[in-house]
Structure formats: structure tokens, C-alpha cells
Tab-separated table of C-alpha atoms in Angstrom:
chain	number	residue	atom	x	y	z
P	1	UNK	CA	110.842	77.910	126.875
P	2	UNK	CA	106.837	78.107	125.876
P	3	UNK	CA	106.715	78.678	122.212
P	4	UNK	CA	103.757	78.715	119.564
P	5	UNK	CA	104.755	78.060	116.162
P	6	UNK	CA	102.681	78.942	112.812
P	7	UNK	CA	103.674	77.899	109.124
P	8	UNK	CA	102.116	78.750	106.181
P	9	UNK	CA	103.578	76.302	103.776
P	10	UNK	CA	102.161	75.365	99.873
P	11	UNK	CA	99.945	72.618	99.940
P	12	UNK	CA	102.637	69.819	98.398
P	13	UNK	CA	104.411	70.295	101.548
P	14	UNK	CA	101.726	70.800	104.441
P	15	UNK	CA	101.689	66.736	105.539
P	16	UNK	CA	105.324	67.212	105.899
P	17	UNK	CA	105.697	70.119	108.050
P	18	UNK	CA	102.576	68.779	110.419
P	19	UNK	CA	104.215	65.527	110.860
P	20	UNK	CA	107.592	67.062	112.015
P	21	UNK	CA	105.711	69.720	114.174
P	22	UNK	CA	103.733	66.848	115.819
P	23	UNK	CA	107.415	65.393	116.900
P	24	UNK	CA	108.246	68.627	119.034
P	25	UNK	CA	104.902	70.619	120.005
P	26	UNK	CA	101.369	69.674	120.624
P	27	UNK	CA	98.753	70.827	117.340
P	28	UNK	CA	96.193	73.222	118.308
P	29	UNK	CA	94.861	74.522	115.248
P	30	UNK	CA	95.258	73.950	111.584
P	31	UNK	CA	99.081	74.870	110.905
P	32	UNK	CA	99.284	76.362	114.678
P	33	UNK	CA	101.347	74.308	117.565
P	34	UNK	CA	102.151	75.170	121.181
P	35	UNK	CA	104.413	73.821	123.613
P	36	UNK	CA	107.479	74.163	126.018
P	37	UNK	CA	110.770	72.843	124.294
P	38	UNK	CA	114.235	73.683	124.676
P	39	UNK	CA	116.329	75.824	122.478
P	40	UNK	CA	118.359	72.901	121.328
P	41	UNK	CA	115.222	71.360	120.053
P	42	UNK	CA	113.689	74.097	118.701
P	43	UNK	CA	116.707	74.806	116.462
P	44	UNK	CA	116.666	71.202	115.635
P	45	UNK	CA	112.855	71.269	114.439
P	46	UNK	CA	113.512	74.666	112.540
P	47	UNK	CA	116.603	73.276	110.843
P	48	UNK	CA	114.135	69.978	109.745
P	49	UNK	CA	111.596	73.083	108.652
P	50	UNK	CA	113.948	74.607	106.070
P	51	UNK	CA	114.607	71.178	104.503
P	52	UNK	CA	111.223	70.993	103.516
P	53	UNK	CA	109.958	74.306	102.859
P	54	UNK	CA	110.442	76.355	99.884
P	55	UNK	CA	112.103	79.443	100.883
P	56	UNK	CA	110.889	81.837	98.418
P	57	UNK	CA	107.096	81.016	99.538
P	58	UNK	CA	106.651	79.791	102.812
P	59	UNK	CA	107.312	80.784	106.194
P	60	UNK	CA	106.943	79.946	109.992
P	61	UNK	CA	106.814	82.090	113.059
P	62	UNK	CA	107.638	81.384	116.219
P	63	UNK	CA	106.108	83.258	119.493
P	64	UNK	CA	108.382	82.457	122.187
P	65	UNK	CA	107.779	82.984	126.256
P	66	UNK	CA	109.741	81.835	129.025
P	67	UNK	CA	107.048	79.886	130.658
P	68	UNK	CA	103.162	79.435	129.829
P	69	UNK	CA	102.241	80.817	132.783
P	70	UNK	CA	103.182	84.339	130.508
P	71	UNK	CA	100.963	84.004	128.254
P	72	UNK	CA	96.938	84.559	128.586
P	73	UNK	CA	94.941	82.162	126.122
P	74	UNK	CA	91.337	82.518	125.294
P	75	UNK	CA	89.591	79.887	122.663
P	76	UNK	CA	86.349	81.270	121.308
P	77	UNK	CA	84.628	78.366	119.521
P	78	UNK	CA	85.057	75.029	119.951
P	79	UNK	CA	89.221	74.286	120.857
P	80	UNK	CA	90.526	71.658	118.132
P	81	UNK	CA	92.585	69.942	120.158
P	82	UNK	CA	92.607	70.277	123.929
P	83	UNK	CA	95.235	69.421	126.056
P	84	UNK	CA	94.493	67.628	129.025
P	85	UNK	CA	96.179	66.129	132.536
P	86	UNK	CA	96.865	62.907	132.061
P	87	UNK	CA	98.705	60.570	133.923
């Protein structure tokens, strides 16, 4: 599945959460990350998420799609971090 995945976590704990987000999805944007993963692994990175977020404060959403293709994306600006072909 396609997902995109936002937190909004307090500042003690951002490094955290970007670090484990990094292992599963690529980083687009400050706290934003997109990326096809499977269910098993996306339960696995949300069950990491709880450990180090503060329940009463922060929060993550996750958009999910069956395939990219789904989903229209438009960047207006400059795009953080673009994802490229490589081989």
C-alpha cells in the first residue's frame, strides 16, 4: 500500500520519530513521509511511534492508497526532497 504519514510530536521527541520514519518511508517535508510499505510494516513502525510519543500531546496520521498511481501530487515551491530513478 502507498501511504503518507504526518506527526506532530513535542520538540524533545522530533529526532526520534524522524529517525524511525526514515527506516520505513522516504521524508518529503518537515514531519511529512511518503512511501509504499506493507501493512505488516506499517503496524510495526506505528507500534515503534507510540513508544516514543506522548499520547496525551502528539499525534500521527496516516493517508493510505492502494497504489501511488491513486494519488495526484502537485509541489508548489521548491520540493525538499525529491525522489528520483536510480539504479
Amino acid at each position: 500500500m502507498y501511504v503518507i504519514l504526518v506527526y506532530d510530536v513535542g520538540e524533545k521527541r522530533v529526532g526520534k520519530m524522524l529517525k524511525l520514519c526514515r527506516r520505513y518511508l522516504h521524508w518529503i517535508q518537515n514531519s511529512v513521509f511518503e512511501g509504499e510499505i506493507t501493512p505488516v510494516k506499517l503496524k510495526e513502525l506505528l507500534a515503534s511511534a507510540k513508544k516514543i510519543m506522548d499520547m496525551e500531546c502528539d499525534s500521527i496520521i496516516v493517508f493510505k492508497s492502494r497504489e501511488e498511481k491513486w494519488l495526484d501530487k502537485e509541489v508548489v515551491g521548491k520540493e525538499r526532497n525529491e525522489l528520483g530513478n536510480f539504479l
